[in-house]
Coordinates of C-alpha atoms and ligand atoms in Angstrom, one line a residue:
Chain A
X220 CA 56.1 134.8 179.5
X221 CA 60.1 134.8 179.9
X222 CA 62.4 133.9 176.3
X223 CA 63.9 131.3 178.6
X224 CA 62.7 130.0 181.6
X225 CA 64.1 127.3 183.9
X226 CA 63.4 125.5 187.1
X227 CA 65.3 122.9 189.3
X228 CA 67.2 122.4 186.3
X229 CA 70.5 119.8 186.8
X230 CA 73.2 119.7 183.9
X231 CA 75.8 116.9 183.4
X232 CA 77.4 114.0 181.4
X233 CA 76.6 110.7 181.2
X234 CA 74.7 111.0 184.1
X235 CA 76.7 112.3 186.4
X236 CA 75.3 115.7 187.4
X237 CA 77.5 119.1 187.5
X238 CA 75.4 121.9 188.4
X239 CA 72.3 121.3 190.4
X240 CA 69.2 123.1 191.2
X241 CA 69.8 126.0 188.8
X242 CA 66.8 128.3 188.3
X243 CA 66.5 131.4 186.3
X244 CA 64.9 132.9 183.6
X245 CA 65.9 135.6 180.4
X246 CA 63.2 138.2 179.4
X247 CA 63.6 139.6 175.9
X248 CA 65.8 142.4 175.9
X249 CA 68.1 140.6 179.0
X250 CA 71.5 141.1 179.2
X251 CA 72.5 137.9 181.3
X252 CA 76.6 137.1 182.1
X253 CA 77.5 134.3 183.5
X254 CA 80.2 133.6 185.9
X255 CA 81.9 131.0 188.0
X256 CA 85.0 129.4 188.3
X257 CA 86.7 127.3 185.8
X258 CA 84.6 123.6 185.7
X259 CA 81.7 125.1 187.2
X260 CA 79.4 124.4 184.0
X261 CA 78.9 127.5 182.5
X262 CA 80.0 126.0 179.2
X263 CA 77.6 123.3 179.8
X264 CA 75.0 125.5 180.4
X265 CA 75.4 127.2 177.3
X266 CA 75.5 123.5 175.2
X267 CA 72.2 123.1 177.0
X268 CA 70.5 125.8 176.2
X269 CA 71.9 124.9 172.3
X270 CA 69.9 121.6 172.8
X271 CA 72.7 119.6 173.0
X272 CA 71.8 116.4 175.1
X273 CA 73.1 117.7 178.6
X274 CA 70.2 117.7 180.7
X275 CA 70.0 115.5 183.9
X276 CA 66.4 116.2 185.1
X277 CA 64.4 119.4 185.0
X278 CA 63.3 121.3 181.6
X279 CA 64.5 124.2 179.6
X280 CA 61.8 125.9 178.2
X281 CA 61.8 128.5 175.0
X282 CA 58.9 130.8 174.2
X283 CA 56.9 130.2 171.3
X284 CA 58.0 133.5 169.8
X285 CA 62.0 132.0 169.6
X286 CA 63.3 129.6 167.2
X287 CA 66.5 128.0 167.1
X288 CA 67.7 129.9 163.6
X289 CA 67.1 133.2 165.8
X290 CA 70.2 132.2 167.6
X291 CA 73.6 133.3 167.2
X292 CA 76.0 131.4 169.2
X293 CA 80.4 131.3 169.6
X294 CA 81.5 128.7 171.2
X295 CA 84.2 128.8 173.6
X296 CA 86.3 126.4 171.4
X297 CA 85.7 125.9 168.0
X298 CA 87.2 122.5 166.4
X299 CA 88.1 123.2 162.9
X300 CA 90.8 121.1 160.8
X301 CA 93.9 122.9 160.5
X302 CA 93.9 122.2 157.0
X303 CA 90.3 123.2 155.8
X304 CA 90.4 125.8 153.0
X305 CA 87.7 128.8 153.5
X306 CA 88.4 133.1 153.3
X307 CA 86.9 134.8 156.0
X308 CA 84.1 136.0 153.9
X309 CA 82.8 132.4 153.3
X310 CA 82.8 131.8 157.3
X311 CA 80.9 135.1 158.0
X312 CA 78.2 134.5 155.0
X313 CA 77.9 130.9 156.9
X314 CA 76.4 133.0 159.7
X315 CA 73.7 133.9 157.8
X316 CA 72.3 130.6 156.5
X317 CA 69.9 129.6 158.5
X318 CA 67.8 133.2 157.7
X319 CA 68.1 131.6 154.3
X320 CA 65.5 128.5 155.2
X321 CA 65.0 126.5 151.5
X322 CA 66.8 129.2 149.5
X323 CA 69.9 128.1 148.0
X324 CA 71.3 131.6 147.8
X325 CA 72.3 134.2 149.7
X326 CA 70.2 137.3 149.3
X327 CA 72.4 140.9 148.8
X328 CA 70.7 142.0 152.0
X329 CA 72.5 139.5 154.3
X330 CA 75.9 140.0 151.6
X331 CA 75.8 143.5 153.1
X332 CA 75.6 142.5 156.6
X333 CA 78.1 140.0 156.6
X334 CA 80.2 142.6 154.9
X335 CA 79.2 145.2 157.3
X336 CA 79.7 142.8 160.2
X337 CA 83.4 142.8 159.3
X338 CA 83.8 146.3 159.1
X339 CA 82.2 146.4 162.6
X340 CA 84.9 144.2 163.9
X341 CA 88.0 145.5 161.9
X342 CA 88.5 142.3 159.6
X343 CA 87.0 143.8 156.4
X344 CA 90.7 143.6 155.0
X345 CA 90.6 140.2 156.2
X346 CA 87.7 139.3 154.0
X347 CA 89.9 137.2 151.5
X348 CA 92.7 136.1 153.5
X349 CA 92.0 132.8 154.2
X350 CA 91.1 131.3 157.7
X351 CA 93.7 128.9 158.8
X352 CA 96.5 131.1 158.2
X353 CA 94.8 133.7 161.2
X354 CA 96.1 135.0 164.5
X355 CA 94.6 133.4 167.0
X356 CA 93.0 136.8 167.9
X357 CA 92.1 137.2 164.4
X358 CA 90.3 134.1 163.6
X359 CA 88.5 134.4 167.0
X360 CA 87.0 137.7 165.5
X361 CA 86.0 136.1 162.4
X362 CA 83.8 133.6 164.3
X363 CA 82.1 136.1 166.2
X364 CA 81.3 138.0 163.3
X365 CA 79.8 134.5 162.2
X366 CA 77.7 134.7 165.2
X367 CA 77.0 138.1 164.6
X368 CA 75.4 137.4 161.4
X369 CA 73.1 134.3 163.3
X370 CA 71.7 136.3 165.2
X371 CA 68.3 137.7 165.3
X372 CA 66.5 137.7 168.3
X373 CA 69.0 135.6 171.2
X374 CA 73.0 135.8 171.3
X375 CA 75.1 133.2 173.2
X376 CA 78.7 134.0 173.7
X377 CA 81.0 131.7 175.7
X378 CA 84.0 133.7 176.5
X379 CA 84.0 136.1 173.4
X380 CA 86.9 138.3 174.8
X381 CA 89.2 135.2 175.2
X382 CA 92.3 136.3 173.0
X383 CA 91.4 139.1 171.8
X384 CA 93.6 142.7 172.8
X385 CA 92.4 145.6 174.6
X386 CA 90.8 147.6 171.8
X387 CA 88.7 145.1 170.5
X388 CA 87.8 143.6 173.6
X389 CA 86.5 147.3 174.5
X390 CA 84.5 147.6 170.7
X391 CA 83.5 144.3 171.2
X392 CA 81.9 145.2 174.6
X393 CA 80.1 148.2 173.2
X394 CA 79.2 146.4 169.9
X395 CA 77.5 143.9 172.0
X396 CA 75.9 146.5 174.1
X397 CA 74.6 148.1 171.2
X398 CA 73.6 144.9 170.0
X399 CA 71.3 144.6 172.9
X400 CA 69.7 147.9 172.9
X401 CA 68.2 147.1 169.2
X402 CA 66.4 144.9 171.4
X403 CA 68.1 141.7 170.7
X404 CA 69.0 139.6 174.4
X405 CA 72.3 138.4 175.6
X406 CA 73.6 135.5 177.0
X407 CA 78.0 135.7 177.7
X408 CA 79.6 133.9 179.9
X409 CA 82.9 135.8 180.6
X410 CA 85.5 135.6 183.5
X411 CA 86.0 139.9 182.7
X412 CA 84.0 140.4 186.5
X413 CA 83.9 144.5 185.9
X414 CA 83.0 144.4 182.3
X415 CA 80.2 141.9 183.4
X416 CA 79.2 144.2 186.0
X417 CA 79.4 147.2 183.7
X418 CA 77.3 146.2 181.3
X419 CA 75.0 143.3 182.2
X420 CA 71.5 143.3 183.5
X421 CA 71.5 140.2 184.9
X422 CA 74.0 138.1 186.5
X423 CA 73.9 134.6 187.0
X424 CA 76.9 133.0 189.3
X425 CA 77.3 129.0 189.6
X426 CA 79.4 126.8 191.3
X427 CA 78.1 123.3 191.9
X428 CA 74.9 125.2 192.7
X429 CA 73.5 128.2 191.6
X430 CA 75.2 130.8 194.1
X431 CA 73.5 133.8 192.8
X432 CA 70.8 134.8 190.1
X433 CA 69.2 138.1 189.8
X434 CA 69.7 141.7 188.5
X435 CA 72.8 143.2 188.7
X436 CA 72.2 145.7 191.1
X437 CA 71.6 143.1 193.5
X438 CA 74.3 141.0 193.1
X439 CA 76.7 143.8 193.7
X440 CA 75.2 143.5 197.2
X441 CA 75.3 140.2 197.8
X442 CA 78.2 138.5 199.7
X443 CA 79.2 136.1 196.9
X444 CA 80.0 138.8 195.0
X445 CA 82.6 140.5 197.5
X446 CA 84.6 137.8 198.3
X447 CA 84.5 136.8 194.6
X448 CA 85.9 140.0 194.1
X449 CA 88.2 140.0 196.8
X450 CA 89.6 136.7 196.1
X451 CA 90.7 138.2 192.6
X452 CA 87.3 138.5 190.4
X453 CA 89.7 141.0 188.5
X454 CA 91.9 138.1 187.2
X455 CA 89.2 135.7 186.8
Chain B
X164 CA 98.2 109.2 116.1
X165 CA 95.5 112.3 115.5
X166 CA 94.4 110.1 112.8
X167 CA 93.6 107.2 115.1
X168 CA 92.2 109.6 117.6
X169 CA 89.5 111.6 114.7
X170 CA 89.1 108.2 113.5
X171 CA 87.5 106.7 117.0
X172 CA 85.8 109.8 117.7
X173 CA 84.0 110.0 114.5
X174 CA 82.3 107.0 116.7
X175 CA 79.0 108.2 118.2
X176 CA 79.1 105.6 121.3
X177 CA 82.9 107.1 121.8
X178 CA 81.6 110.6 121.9
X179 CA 78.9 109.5 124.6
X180 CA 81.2 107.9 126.9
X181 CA 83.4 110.6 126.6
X182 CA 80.7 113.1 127.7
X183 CA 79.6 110.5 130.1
X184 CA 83.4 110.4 131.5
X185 CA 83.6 114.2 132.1
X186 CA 80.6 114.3 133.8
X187 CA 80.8 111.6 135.9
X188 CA 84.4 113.0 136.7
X189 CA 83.2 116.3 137.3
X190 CA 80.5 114.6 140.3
X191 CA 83.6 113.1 141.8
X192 CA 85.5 115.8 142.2
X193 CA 83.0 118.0 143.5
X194 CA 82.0 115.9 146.3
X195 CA 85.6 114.6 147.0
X196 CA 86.0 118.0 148.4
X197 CA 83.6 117.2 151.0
X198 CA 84.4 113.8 151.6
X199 CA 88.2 114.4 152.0
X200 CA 87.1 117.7 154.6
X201 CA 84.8 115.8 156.3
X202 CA 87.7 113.3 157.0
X203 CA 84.8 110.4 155.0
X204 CA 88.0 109.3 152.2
X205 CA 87.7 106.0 153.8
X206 CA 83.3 105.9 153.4
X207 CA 84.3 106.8 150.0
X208 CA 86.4 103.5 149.8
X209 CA 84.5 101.4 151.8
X210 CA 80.6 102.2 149.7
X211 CA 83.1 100.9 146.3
X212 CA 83.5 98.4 147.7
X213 CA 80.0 97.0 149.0
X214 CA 79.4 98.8 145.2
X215 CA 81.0 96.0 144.0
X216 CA 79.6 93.1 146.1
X217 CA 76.3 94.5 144.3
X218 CA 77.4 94.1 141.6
X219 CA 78.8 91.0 142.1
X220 CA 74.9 90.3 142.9
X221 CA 73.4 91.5 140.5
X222 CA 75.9 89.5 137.9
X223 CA 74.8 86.3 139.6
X224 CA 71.2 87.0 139.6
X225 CA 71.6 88.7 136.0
X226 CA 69.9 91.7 137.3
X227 CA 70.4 94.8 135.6
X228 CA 73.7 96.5 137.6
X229 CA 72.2 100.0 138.3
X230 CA 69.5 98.5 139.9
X231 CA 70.8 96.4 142.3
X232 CA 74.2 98.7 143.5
X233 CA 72.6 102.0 143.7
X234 CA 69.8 101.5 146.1
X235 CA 72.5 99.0 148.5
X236 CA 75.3 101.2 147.6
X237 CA 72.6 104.1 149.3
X238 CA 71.9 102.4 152.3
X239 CA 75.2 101.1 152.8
X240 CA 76.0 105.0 152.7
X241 CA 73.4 106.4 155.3
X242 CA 74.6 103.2 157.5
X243 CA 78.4 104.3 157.4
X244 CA 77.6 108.2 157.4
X245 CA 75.5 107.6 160.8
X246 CA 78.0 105.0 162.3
X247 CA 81.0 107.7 161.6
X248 CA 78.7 110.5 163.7
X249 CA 77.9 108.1 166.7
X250 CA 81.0 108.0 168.5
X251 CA 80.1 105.2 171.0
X252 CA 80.5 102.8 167.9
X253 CA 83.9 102.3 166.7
X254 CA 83.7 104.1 163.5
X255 CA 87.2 103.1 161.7
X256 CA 86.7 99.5 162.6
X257 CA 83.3 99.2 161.6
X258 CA 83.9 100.9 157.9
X259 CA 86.9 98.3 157.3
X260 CA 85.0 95.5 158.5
X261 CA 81.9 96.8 156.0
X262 CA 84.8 97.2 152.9
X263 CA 86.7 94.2 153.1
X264 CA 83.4 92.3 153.9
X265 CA 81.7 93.4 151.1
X266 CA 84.6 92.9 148.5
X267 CA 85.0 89.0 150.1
X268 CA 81.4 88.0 149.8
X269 CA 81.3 89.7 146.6
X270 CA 84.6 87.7 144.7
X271 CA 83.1 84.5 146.3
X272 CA 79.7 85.3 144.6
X273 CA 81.1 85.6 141.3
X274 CA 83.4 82.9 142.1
X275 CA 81.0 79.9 142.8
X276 CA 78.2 81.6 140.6
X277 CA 79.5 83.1 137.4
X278 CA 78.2 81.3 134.5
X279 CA 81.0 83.1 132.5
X280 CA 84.0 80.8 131.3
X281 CA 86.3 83.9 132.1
X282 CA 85.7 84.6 135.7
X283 CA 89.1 86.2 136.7
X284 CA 88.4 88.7 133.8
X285 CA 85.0 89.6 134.8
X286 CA 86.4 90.5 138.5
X287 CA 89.2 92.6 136.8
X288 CA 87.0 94.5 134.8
X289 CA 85.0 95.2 138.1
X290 CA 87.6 95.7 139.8
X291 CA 89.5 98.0 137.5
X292 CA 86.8 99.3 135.2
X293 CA 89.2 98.4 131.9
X294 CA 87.1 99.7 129.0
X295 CA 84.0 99.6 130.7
X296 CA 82.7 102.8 129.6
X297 CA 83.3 102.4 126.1
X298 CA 81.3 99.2 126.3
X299 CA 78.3 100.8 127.9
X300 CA 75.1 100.0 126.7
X301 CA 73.2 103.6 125.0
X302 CA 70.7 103.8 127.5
X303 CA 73.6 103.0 130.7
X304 CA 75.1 105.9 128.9
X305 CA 71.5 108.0 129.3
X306 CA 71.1 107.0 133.1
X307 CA 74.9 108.0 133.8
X308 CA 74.3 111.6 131.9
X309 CA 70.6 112.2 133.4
X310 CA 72.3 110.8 137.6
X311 CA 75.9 113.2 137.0
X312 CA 73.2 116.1 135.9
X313 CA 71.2 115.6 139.3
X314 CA 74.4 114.9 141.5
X315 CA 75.7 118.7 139.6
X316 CA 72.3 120.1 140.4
X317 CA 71.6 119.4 144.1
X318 CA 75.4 119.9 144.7
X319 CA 75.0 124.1 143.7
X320 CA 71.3 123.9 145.0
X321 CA 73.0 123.0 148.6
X322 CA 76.0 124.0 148.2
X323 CA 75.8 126.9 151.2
X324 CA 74.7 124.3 153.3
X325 CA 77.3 122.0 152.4
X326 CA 79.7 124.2 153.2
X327 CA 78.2 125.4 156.4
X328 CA 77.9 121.2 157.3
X329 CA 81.4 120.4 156.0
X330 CA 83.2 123.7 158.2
X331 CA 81.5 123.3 161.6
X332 CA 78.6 121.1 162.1
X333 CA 78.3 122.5 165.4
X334 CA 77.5 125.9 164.7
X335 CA 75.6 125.0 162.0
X336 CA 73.3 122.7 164.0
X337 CA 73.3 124.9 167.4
X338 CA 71.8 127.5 164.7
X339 CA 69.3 125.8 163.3
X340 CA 70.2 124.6 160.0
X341 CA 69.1 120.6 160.0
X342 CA 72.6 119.1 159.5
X343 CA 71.2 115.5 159.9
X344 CA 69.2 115.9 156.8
X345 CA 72.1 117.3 154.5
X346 CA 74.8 115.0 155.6
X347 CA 71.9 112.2 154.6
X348 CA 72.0 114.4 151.2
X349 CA 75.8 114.1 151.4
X350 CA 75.6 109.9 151.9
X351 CA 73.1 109.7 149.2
X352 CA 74.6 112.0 146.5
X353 CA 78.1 109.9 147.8
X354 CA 76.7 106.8 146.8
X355 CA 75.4 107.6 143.6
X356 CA 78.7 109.1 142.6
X357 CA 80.1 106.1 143.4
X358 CA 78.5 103.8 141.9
X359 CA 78.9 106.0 138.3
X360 CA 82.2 106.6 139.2
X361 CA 82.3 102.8 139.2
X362 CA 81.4 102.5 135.4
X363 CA 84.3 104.7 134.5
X364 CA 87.0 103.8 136.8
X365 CA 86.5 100.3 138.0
X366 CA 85.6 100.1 141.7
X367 CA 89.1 99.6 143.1
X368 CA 89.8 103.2 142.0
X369 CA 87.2 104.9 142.4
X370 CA 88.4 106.5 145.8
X371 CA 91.2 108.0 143.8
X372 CA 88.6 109.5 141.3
X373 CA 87.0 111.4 144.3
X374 CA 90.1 112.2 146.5
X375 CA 92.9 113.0 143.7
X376 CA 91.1 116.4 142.2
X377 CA 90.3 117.3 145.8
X378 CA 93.8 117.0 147.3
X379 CA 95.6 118.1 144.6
X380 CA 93.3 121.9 144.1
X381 CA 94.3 121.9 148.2
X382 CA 97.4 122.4 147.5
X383 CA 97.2 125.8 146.1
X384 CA 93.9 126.8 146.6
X385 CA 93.2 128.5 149.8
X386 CA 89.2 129.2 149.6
X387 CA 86.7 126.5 149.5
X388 CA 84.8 127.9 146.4
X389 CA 88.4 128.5 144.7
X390 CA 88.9 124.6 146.0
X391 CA 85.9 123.7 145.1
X392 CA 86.4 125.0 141.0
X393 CA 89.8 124.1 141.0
X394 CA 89.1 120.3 141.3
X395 CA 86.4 120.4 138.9
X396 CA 88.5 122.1 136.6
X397 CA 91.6 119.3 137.6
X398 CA 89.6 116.0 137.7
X399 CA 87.7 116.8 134.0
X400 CA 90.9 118.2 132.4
X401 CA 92.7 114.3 133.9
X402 CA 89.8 112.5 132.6
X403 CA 89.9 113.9 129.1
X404 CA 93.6 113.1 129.2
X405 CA 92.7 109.8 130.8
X406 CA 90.4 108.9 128.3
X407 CA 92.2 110.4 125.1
X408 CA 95.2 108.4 126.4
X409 CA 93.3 105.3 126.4
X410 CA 91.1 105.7 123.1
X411 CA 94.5 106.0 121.0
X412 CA 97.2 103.7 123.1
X413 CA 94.4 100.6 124.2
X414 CA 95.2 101.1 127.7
X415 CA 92.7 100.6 130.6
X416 CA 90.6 103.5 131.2
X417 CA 90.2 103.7 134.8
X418 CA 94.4 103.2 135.7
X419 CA 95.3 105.6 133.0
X420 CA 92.9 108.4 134.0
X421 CA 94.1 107.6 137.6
X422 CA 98.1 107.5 136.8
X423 CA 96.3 111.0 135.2
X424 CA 95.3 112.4 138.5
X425 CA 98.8 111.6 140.0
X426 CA 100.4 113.6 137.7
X427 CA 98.7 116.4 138.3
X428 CA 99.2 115.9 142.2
X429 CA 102.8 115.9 141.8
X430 CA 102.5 119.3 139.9
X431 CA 100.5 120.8 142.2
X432 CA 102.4 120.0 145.0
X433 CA 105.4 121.4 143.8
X434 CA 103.9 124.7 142.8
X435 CA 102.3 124.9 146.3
X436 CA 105.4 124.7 147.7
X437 CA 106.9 127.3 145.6
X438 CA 104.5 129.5 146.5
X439 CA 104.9 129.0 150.0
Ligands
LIG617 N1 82.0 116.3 177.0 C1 82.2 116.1 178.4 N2 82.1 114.9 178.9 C2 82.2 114.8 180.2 N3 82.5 115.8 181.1 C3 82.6 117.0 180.6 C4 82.5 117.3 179.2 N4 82.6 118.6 179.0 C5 82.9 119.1 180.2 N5 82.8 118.2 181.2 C6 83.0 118.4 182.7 O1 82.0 119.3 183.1 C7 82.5 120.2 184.0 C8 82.0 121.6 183.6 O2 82.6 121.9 182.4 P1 82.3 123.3 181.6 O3 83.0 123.3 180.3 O4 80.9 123.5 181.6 O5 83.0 124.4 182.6 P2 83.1 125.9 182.4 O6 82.3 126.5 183.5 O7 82.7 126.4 181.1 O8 84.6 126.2 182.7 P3 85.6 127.3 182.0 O9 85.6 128.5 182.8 O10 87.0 126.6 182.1 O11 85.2 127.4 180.6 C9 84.0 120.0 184.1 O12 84.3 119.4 185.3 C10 84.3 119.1 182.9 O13 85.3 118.2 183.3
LIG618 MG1 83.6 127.2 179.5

């Protein structure tokens, strides 16, 4: 059975629908990106599949094998007080609690992989700088590597690359890559239409309604994604 | 004035409170840090005073006070604590309706009730703690010790958790850890540090006995472990000036140890500007 399967699924708030009649389903192993215009619910997608209480009609449903404290997850906006104290390492080790289930501690096995985790993403000599006083860029990196640490067997990413410059936008794309080829699956929105292309498997595209869903192979011949491409995919 | 000060603590009942004091201090502080980063200072204000409407019950119905304000105090916390996270209720509105609610019904109680001849002092002493905790009873004294040890204990027990609730509840909850169960921790630890923070400061003041430490190690600290030790370290060091203070010169305990905290607000805030 697919990780992730859904069927005639509609998203929304309050009961007013966004996206209708999306149907797809992540295998374990999947690289899935999501795109679509700005509003078109990809963000809402993700909160859904998170649990969150954005489901119209239709069903999400999870394998037996996943749990929710397999699941890393970076939201596209994080709200934290501008004033809260915390170093980078205490917001990376945070990542790792819920591997920790009724142990107070941390173990030294998920110290090292927070600390590794850093050095992965360049912010190792950022460890005891404290949060709030981050580049944008910076502080961006930080949650990921939160994420990072979550992770186990599923990774949602909304918009990971937003802020961050070239280089690490490029590691970042072949961390995540690697990443998947240990066999853990995907899930990134991203509005970056050639890194998408380059390294998904899958490609989901909504607007209102599902446009496209299927490998990637096959969505490079579809028509959606020409004029998607044409009208600009590049700056999307 | 050392004389005075050897001569009251030769007193065992003054050596409990004082241990009593520090510990119960130490509670406050620890989970003012959470309280005051979870944006809750106000629950913190609003529980005192439903505390002291208990109390004001228990008085009246000459029920033993512990008994009656810790188990309301409790509720009234869950109550608030899930009010605050359900944003179609009117959080703000709802916690100032639920303080000065409580503190009306409870003056009125002692008011038409009170078999005492001096009811405007009892109120005060409620209100304001005055020497409460040197007039604690041995075993109040016990129960205080044995509830700041458990508060202590489950705070370092959860205290990854805490943090991971108190930063981004979000994350914590899109990952699986159960953040309605440990913000119920949170509400019920919160209660029970108020209502001991009541026997030492009065239940006007306690707020200030939670927020003060907090607020004032934010000022310099910059990590929430280093926060976290630093308004331990603050709120104990006040009290035991607090309390010293008010053992030798007769003065209430729970404004002294407050006009404590203040100080060392002031001082902080200076040297975290300094510093930049
Ligand atoms: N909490 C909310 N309550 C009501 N409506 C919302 C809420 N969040 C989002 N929406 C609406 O849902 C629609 C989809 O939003 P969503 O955040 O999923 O878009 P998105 O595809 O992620 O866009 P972007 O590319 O800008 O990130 C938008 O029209 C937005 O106005
Ligand atoms: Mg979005």
């Amino acid at each position: 059975m697919a990780l992730i399967e859904c069927n005639n699924l509609s998203l929304g708030y309050e009961g007013k629908p966004i996206v209708t009649g999306l149907g797809f389903e992540v295998n374990e192993g999947d690289y899935l990106c999501i795109i679509g215009e700005n509003g078109s619910g990809k963000s809402t997608l993700m909160k859904a599949l998170l649990g969150h209480k954005c489901v119209i009609s239709g069903e999400i449903t999870f394998d037996n094998s996943i749990d929710r404290k397999e699941i890393g997850y970076l939201p596209q906006q994080t709200v934290i007080q501008k004033d809260f104290p915390a170093s980078v390492r205490e917001i990376v080790l945070s990542g790792c609690l819920n591997g920790c289930g009724f142990k107070p501690f941390y173990s030294a096995s998920q110290k090292k992989t927070a600390t590794e985790t850093m050095k992965k993403l360049g912010i190792d000599d950022l460890a005891n700088r404290c949060y709030r006083e981050l580049s944008g860029g910076q502080q961006q990196r930080v949650l990921l590597a939160r994420a990072l640490c979550a992770t186990k067997k599923l990774l949602i990413l909304d918009e990971p690359v937003a802020g961050l410059d070239p280089i690490v936008t490029q590691n970042l794309y072949s961390l995540i890559k690697e990443i998947n080829q240990n066999g853990i699956t995907v899930i990134m929105v991203s509005h970056d239409m050639n890194a998408a292309l380059e390294h998904a498997s899958h490609i989901l595209h909504i607007g209102h309604t599902p446009l496209f869903f299927g490998k990637k192979e096959d969505y490079l011949k579809s028509d959606i994604c020409k004029i998607f491409s044409v009208q600009g995919g590049d700056a999307l | 004035m050392i004389q005075t000060l050897s001569y009251y603590l030769g007193f065992t009942f003054v050596q409990y409170a004082l241990i009593a004091g520090l510990l119960i201090s130490l509670c406050a502080s620890l989970l003012g840090v959470t309280l005051v980063l979870k944006r809750y200072s106000m629950i913190g204000d609003a529980l005192s005073h439903v505390a002291f409407g208990a109390m004001a019950i228990a008085a009246v119905c000459s029920f033993a006070p512990m008994a009656v304000t810790l188990p309301v105090t409790v509720i009234a916390a869950i109550v608030l604590l899930g009010v605050n996270s359900n944003s179609k209720i009117k959080g703000d509105a709802a916690i100032a309706m639920i303080s000065v609610g409580a503190l009306a019904t409870g003056y009125l109680l002692m008011n038409v009730f009170s078999v005492s001849t001096n009811i405007s002092g009892d109120v005060c002493t409620t209100l304001f703690g005055s020497t409460s905790i040197l007039t604690l009873t041995k075993s109040d004294i016990i129960l205080c010790t044995a509830l700041a040890v458990v508060v202590i204990l489950v705070f370092i027990l959860f205290y990854n958790k805490i943090f991971a609730v108190t930063f981004d509840e979000g994350f914590a909850g899109a990952t699986g850890t159960n953040t309605r169960l440990y913000n119920n921790i949170i509400a019920v630890v919160t209660a029970v540090v108020i209502v001991l923070a009541m026997n030492l400061v009065g239940a006007l003041l306690v707020s200030a006995l939670i927020i003060f430490p907090a607020l004032t190690a934010m000022r310099v600290f910059k990590s929430f472990f280093s926060v976290i030790i630093g308004a331990a370290v603050i709120s104990v060091g006040c009290s035991l000036i607090g309390l010293l203070v008010a053992i030798i010169y007769g003065t209430p305990v729970g404004s002294t140890i407050v006009v404590t905290d203040i100080a060392a607000f002031a001082v902080f805030s200076i040297i975290g500007k300094i510093k930049g």
